[in-house]
Short mmCIF file of C-alpha atoms in Angstrom, two decimals:
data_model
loop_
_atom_site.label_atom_id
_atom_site.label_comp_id
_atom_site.label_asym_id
_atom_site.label_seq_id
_atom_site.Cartn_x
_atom_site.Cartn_y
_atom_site.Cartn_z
CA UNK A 1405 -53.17 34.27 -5.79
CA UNK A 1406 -50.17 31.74 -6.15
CA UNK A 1407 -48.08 30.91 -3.29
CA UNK A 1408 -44.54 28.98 -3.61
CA UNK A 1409 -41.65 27.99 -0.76
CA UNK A 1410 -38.08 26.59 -0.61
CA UNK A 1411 -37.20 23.19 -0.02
CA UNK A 1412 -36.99 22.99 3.54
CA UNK A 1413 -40.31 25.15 4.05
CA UNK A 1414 -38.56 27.96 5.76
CA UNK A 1415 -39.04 30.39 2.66
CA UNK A 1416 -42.83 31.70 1.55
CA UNK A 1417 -43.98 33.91 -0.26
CA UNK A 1418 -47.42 34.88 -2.35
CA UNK A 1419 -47.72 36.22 -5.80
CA UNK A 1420 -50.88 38.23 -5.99
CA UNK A 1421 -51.05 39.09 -10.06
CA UNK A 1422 -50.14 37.74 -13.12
CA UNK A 1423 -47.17 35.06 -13.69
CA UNK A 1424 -45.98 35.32 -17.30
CA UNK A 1425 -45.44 32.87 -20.23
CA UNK A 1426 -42.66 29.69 -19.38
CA UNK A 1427 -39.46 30.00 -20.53
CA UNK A 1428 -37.36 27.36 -20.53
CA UNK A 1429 -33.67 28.68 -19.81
CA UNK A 1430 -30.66 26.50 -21.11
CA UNK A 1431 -27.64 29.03 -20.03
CA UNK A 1432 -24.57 27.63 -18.12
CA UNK A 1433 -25.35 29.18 -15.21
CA UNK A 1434 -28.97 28.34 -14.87
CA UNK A 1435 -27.38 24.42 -15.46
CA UNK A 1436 -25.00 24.92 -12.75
CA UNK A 1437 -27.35 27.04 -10.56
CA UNK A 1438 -30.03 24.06 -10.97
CA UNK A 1439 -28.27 20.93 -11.19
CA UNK A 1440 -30.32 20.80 -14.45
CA UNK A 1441 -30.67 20.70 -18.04
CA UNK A 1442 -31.97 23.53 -17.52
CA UNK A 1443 -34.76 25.92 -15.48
CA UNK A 1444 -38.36 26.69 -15.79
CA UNK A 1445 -38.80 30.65 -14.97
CA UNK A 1446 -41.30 32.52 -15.98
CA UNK A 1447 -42.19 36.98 -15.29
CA UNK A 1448 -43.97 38.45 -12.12
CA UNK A 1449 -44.18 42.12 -11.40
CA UNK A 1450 -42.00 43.43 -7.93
CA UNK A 1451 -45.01 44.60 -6.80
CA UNK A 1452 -46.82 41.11 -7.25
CA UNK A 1453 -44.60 39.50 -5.65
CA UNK A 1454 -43.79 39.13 -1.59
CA UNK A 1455 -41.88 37.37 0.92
CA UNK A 1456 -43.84 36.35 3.76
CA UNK A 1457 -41.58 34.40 6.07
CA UNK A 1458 -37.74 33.29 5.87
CA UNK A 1459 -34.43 34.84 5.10
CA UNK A 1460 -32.78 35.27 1.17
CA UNK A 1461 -29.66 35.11 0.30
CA UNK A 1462 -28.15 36.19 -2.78
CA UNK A 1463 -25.64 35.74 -5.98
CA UNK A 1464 -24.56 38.14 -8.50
CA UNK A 1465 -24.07 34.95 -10.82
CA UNK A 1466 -23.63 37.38 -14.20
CA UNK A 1467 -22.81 41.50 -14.28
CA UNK A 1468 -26.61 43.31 -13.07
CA UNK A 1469 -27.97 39.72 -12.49
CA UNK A 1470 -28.40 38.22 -9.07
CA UNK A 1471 -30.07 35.18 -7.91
CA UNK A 1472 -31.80 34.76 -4.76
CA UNK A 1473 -32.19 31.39 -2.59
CA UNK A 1474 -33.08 30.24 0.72
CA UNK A 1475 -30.06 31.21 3.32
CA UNK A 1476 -30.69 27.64 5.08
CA UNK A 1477 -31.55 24.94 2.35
CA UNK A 1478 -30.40 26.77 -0.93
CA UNK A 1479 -33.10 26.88 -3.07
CA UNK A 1480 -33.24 29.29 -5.86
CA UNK A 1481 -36.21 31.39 -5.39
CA UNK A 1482 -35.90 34.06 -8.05
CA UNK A 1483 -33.60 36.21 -10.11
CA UNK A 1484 -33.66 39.68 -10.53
CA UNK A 1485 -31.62 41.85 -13.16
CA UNK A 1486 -30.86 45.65 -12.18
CA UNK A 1487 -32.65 48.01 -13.32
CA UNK A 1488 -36.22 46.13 -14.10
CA UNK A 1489 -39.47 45.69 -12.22
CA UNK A 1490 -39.85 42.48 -12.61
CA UNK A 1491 -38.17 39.11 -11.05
CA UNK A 1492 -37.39 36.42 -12.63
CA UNK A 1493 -39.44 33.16 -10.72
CA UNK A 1494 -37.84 30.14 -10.26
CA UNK A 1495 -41.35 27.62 -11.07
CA UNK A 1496 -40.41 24.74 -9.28
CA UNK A 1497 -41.00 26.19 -6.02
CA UNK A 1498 -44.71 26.96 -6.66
CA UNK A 1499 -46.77 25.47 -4.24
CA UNK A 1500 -50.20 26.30 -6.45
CA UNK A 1501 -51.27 25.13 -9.93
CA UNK A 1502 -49.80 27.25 -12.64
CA UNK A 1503 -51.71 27.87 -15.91
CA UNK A 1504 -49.50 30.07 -17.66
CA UNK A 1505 -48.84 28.72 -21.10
CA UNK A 1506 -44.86 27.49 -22.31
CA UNK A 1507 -43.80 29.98 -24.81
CA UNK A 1508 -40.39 28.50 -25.58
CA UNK A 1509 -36.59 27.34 -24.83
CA UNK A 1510 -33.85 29.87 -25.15
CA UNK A 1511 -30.17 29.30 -25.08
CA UNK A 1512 -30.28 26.09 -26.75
CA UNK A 1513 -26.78 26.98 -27.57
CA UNK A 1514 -25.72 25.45 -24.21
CA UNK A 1515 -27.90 22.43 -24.37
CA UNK A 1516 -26.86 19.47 -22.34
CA UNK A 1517 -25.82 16.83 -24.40
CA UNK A 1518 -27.54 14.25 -22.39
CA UNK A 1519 -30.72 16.08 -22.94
CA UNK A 1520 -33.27 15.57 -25.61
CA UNK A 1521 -35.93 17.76 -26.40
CA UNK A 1522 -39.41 16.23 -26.46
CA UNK A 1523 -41.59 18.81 -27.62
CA UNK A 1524 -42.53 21.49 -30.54
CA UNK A 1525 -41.70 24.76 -28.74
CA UNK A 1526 -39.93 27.33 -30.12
CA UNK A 1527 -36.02 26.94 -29.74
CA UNK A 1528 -33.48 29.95 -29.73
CA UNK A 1529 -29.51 29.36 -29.56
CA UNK A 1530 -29.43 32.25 -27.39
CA UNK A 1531 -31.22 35.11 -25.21
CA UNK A 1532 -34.19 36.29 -27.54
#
């Protein structure tokens, strides 16, 4: 089991199967969303996953894609896109050692320019 919160501890929630392969998402709006370079997400089935104590907000930050973050601090928790049974987990609020392997960057395309990549994972200038 994995368990993860938000920033000010208010948001919990378990994961009780599988988290899927990190992706490393360089979009505009995961910059923005972030205050980053870019975001480390990764799969987890709707059924998986649960929200045991706080209050989420959310975003529709693109058409069918919403983001959801903690109502008093503002961490981004997860995203979820309409019409899938997954969400999409936001891995810097795991509280629990993740050994899912890093399978690559996409939308490279909107790189920072600041940033510079420092290892040998797959790169794709968009969505793949």
């Amino acid at each position: 089991m994995h368990s993860g919160s938000c920033l000010c501890g208010q948001v919990k929630y378990h994961i009780t199967g599988d988290i899927g392969e990190i992706v490393h998402c360089h979009c505009r709006t995961c910059q923005k969303a972030h205050a980053a370079a870019f975001s480390s997400v990764a799969s987890v089935k709707d059924t998986d996953f649960e929200v045991v104590s706080g209050t989420l907000k959310s975003y529709e930050s693109s058409l069918g894609k919403s983001r959801y973050f903690c109502k008093n601090c503002g961490s981004q928790i997860y995203a979820k896109r309409e019409h899938t049974q997954h969400i999409i987990l936001r891995l810097g609020t795991l509280d629990t050692v993740l050994t899912s392997e890093q399978r690559n960057h996409i939308w490279v395309s909107h790189q920072a320019p600041w940033y510079t990549f420092s290892d040998d994972l797959p790169k794709h200038e968009a969505f793949e």
